[in-house]
Amino acid sequence: MFKLWPVAAFSLLLTGCGANNTPAQVQSPGAPTSSSLKVLETGASVMQSRPPIDAINTYLDGFHFYNGDKNGQMEAHHYVTVLNDDVMQAVIYDGNTRDARLMGVEYIISERLFKTLPPEEKKLWHSHQYEVKSGTLIAPGLPAAADHALMTRIANTYGKTWHTWHTDRDKTLPIGIPALMMGFTADGQMDSRLLADRDRRFDVDSKKIRAERADIVAHPAAPGANAWQQGQVIQLKRTSGGGEHSHGQTGFGPAEQLKQP
């Protein structure tokens, strides 16, 4: 499903277009980077390989809001890796400059895989149909034809998004527990000023983009997704023990990862 030849073909364009126009949203406390640390950074960049980072080949800009807090809206810069035809993963930043803060992660799966998830798991995922069709999700720097091909692939996918650094709330450090985020599903939900500001910085017209994507086929959201619309809100809260991931063995012992199947 995600054999995105247009993305690969225009990977060089992505490195030179649609970036360096949105600085980090917060300033972290700390002393300026020392000359010795800069030397170490430069040496590491030359001597060490970074295959997972090199695999990132797509840049998407869109918007999220806190599940259960509809006014907690923010722009999110996604840097995406295609893992296979049904799964993608994205690291999310609060800007697109070198000093952007790592804000969270998003996992993106096909409609086929989403339909196989258990009901409780589906509540954690949001649809991408509206984001694509409305023009609020963009791929900065891609030519129109490549953008259209990419968005056709994304339109019927589903995302599970966690923000770990709440930069929209003046958090100068990643304070607090992660928050589950959702995507908009209809006109009138997102603050129009967010969209207007984004369009201005990227010199794009989301209304024009919407018209250009009118022929993209978007399926109705699969049952179970966007659970917030049915009043089912999920967020993490502090607990003792291992929580839902505990297998009943909370003491130190043999690592589960090393168990043979």
Coordinates of C-alpha atoms in Angstrom, one line a residue:
M1 CA 0.0 0.0 0.0
F2 CA 2.8 2.4 0.9
K3 CA 5.2 1.9 -2.0
L4 CA 5.5 5.7 -2.5
W5 CA 7.7 6.1 -5.5
P6 CA 6.8 9.8 -5.8
V7 CA 8.2 10.4 -2.3
A8 CA 11.5 8.6 -3.1
A9 CA 11.8 10.4 -6.4
F10 CA 11.5 13.8 -4.8
S11 CA 13.5 13.1 -1.6
L12 CA 16.1 15.7 -2.6
L13 CA 13.4 18.3 -3.0
L14 CA 12.3 17.6 0.6
T15 CA 15.7 18.5 1.9
G16 CA 15.6 21.9 0.3
C17 CA 11.9 23.0 0.3
G18 CA 9.3 23.6 2.9
A19 CA 11.5 23.9 5.9
N20 CA 13.3 26.4 8.1
N21 CA 10.2 28.6 8.4
T22 CA 8.9 27.4 11.8
P23 CA 11.3 27.7 14.7
A24 CA 10.9 25.7 17.9
Q25 CA 8.0 26.9 20.0
V26 CA 9.8 26.9 23.4
Q27 CA 13.2 27.7 24.8
S28 CA 14.8 25.2 27.1
P29 CA 16.8 26.2 30.1
G30 CA 20.5 25.4 30.0
A31 CA 23.9 26.8 29.3
P32 CA 25.0 27.4 25.6
T33 CA 26.5 24.3 24.0
S34 CA 30.2 24.2 24.9
S35 CA 33.0 24.0 22.3
S36 CA 34.0 20.5 23.6
L37 CA 30.4 19.2 23.1
K38 CA 30.3 20.7 19.7
V39 CA 33.5 18.9 18.8
L40 CA 32.0 15.6 20.0
E41 CA 28.9 16.2 18.1
T42 CA 30.8 16.9 14.9
G43 CA 33.0 13.8 15.3
A44 CA 30.0 11.6 16.0
S45 CA 28.2 12.9 12.9
V46 CA 31.1 11.9 10.8
M47 CA 32.0 8.6 12.3
Q48 CA 28.6 7.1 13.3
S49 CA 25.9 5.8 11.0
R50 CA 22.2 6.6 11.6
P51 CA 20.1 4.1 9.5
P52 CA 16.8 4.8 11.3
I53 CA 17.2 8.5 10.7
D54 CA 18.4 8.1 7.1
A55 CA 15.2 6.1 6.5
I56 CA 13.0 9.1 7.1
N57 CA 11.9 10.3 3.7
T58 CA 8.7 12.2 4.0
Y59 CA 7.7 15.5 5.7
L60 CA 4.1 16.1 6.6
D61 CA 2.6 19.2 8.3
G62 CA -0.7 18.9 10.0
F63 CA -2.6 19.5 13.3
H64 CA -3.5 17.7 16.4
F65 CA -5.6 18.3 19.5
Y66 CA -5.6 16.7 23.0
N67 CA -8.0 13.9 23.3
G68 CA -10.7 15.3 25.6
D69 CA -9.5 18.9 25.3
K70 CA -10.7 20.3 22.0
N71 CA -9.1 23.7 22.5
G72 CA -5.7 22.2 23.0
Q73 CA -4.8 22.5 19.3
M74 CA -1.4 22.7 17.8
E75 CA 0.6 22.3 14.6
A76 CA 2.7 19.2 14.3
H77 CA 5.6 18.6 11.9
H78 CA 5.9 14.9 11.0
Y79 CA 9.0 13.2 9.7
V80 CA 7.9 9.9 8.3
T81 CA 9.5 6.5 7.6
V82 CA 7.6 4.0 5.5
L83 CA 8.1 0.5 7.1
N84 CA 6.0 -1.5 4.6
D85 CA 2.8 -1.3 2.6
D86 CA 0.6 -1.1 5.7
V87 CA 2.7 0.6 8.4
M88 CA 4.5 4.0 8.7
Q89 CA 6.0 5.7 11.7
A90 CA 6.6 9.4 12.3
V91 CA 8.7 11.5 14.7
I92 CA 6.9 14.7 15.5
Y93 CA 8.5 18.1 16.1
D94 CA 7.2 21.5 17.2
G95 CA 9.0 23.2 14.2
N96 CA 11.1 22.4 11.2
T97 CA 14.4 24.1 12.1
R98 CA 17.5 22.4 13.4
D99 CA 16.6 23.3 17.0
A100 CA 13.0 22.0 16.8
R101 CA 11.8 20.1 19.9
L102 CA 10.9 16.4 19.6
M103 CA 7.2 16.6 20.5
G104 CA 6.0 13.0 20.1
V105 CA 5.4 10.1 17.8
E106 CA 2.7 8.8 15.5
Y107 CA 2.1 5.3 14.1
I108 CA 0.1 5.1 10.9
I109 CA -1.5 2.0 9.6
S110 CA -3.7 1.0 6.7
E111 CA -7.5 0.7 6.9
R112 CA -7.1 -3.1 6.5
L113 CA -4.9 -3.4 9.6
F114 CA -7.1 -1.0 11.6
K115 CA -10.1 -3.2 11.1
T116 CA -8.2 -6.1 12.7
L117 CA -7.6 -4.2 16.0
P118 CA -9.7 -5.1 19.1
P119 CA -12.4 -2.6 20.0
E120 CA -10.5 -1.1 23.0
E121 CA -7.4 -0.5 20.9
K122 CA -9.4 1.2 18.1
K123 CA -10.4 4.0 20.5
L124 CA -6.7 5.2 20.6
W125 CA -6.7 5.8 16.8
H126 CA -7.9 8.7 14.6
S127 CA -8.8 8.8 10.9
H128 CA -7.0 10.8 8.3
Q129 CA -9.8 11.2 5.7
Y130 CA -10.7 14.8 6.7
E131 CA -7.1 15.9 7.1
V132 CA -6.3 14.9 3.6
K133 CA -9.5 16.0 1.9
S134 CA -9.6 19.4 3.6
G135 CA -6.1 20.3 2.7
T136 CA -5.0 20.8 6.3
L137 CA -2.4 18.0 6.0
I138 CA 0.3 19.0 3.5
A139 CA 3.6 17.6 2.3
P140 CA 5.7 20.8 2.0
G141 CA 8.0 21.0 -1.0
L142 CA 6.4 18.2 -3.0
P143 CA 5.2 19.0 -6.6
A144 CA 1.4 18.8 -7.1
A145 CA 1.5 15.4 -8.8
A146 CA 3.6 13.8 -6.1
D147 CA 1.5 15.4 -3.3
H148 CA -1.6 14.0 -4.9
A149 CA -0.2 10.5 -5.1
L150 CA 1.0 10.6 -1.5
M151 CA -2.2 11.9 -0.1
T152 CA -4.2 9.3 -2.0
R153 CA -2.2 6.7 -0.1
I154 CA -2.7 8.4 3.3
A155 CA -6.4 9.3 3.0
N156 CA -7.7 6.0 4.3
T157 CA -5.1 5.4 7.0
Y158 CA -5.3 5.7 10.8
G159 CA -3.0 7.3 13.3
K160 CA -2.1 6.7 16.9
T161 CA -0.4 9.7 18.3
W162 CA 1.3 10.4 21.6
H163 CA 2.8 13.8 22.5
T164 CA 5.5 13.6 25.1
W165 CA 6.5 17.3 25.2
H166 CA 3.6 19.7 25.5
T167 CA 5.3 22.7 23.8
D168 CA 2.1 24.5 23.1
R169 CA 1.6 25.0 26.9
D170 CA 4.8 26.8 27.6
K171 CA 6.6 23.7 28.8
T172 CA 10.3 24.5 28.6
L173 CA 11.0 20.8 29.4
P174 CA 9.1 17.6 28.6
I175 CA 7.1 17.8 31.9
G176 CA 4.2 15.5 32.7
I177 CA 3.0 12.3 31.3
P178 CA 2.4 11.7 27.5
A179 CA -1.0 12.7 26.1
L180 CA -3.0 10.9 23.4
M181 CA -3.8 13.2 20.5
M182 CA -6.6 13.2 17.9
G183 CA -7.1 14.6 14.4
F184 CA -9.9 16.9 13.2
T185 CA -12.7 15.3 11.4
A186 CA -14.9 18.1 10.1
D187 CA -14.9 21.8 9.2
G188 CA -15.4 24.2 12.1
Q189 CA -13.4 22.2 14.6
M190 CA -10.0 23.7 14.2
D191 CA -9.2 27.3 15.1
S192 CA -9.0 29.0 11.6
R193 CA -6.1 31.2 12.8
L194 CA -3.9 28.1 13.2
L195 CA -4.5 27.2 9.6
A196 CA -4.1 30.7 8.3
D197 CA -0.8 31.1 10.0
R198 CA 0.5 27.8 8.7
D199 CA -0.6 28.7 5.1
R200 CA 1.2 32.0 5.3
R201 CA 4.5 30.5 6.5
F202 CA 4.5 27.8 3.8
D203 CA 3.0 30.0 1.1
V204 CA 0.2 27.6 0.4
D205 CA -3.5 27.9 0.0
S206 CA -5.4 25.1 1.9
K207 CA -8.6 25.9 0.0
K208 CA -6.8 25.4 -3.3
I209 CA -5.3 22.2 -2.0
R210 CA -8.7 21.0 -1.0
A211 CA -10.1 21.6 -4.5
E212 CA -7.1 19.8 -6.0
R213 CA -7.8 16.7 -3.8
A214 CA -11.5 16.6 -4.6
D215 CA -11.1 13.4 -6.6
I216 CA -9.3 11.5 -3.9
V217 CA -11.5 8.7 -2.7
A218 CA -11.9 8.8 1.1
H219 CA -13.9 6.0 2.8
P220 CA -16.1 6.8 5.8
A221 CA -14.2 6.4 9.0
A222 CA -14.2 2.8 10.2
P223 CA -16.2 2.0 13.3
G224 CA -14.2 2.4 16.5
A225 CA -12.0 5.2 15.3
N226 CA -12.3 8.8 16.5
A227 CA -13.9 7.5 19.7
W228 CA -13.9 11.1 21.2
Q229 CA -16.8 11.8 18.9
Q230 CA -18.9 9.3 20.9
G231 CA -17.7 10.9 24.2
Q232 CA -15.1 8.1 24.9
V233 CA -12.0 10.0 26.0
I234 CA -8.7 8.1 26.9
Q235 CA -5.7 9.7 28.6
L236 CA -2.9 8.3 30.7
K237 CA -2.9 8.7 34.5
R238 CA -0.4 7.8 37.1
T239 CA -0.7 4.3 38.6
S240 CA 1.4 2.0 40.8
G241 CA 2.8 -1.2 39.4
G242 CA 3.1 -2.1 35.8
G243 CA -0.3 -0.8 34.7
E244 CA -2.0 -2.5 31.7
H245 CA 1.4 -3.7 30.4
S246 CA 2.2 -5.7 33.5
H247 CA 2.2 -9.5 33.1
G248 CA 2.0 -10.0 36.8
Q249 CA 5.8 -10.3 37.3
T250 CA 6.9 -6.9 38.6
G251 CA 10.2 -7.9 40.2
F252 CA 13.5 -8.1 38.4
G253 CA 14.1 -11.4 36.6
P254 CA 14.7 -12.9 33.2
A255 CA 14.0 -10.3 30.5
E256 CA 10.9 -11.1 28.5
Q257 CA 12.5 -9.9 25.3
L258 CA 14.9 -12.9 25.5
K259 CA 12.2 -15.5 26.0
Q260 CA 12.0 -17.9 23.1
P261 CA 8.7 -18.2 21.3

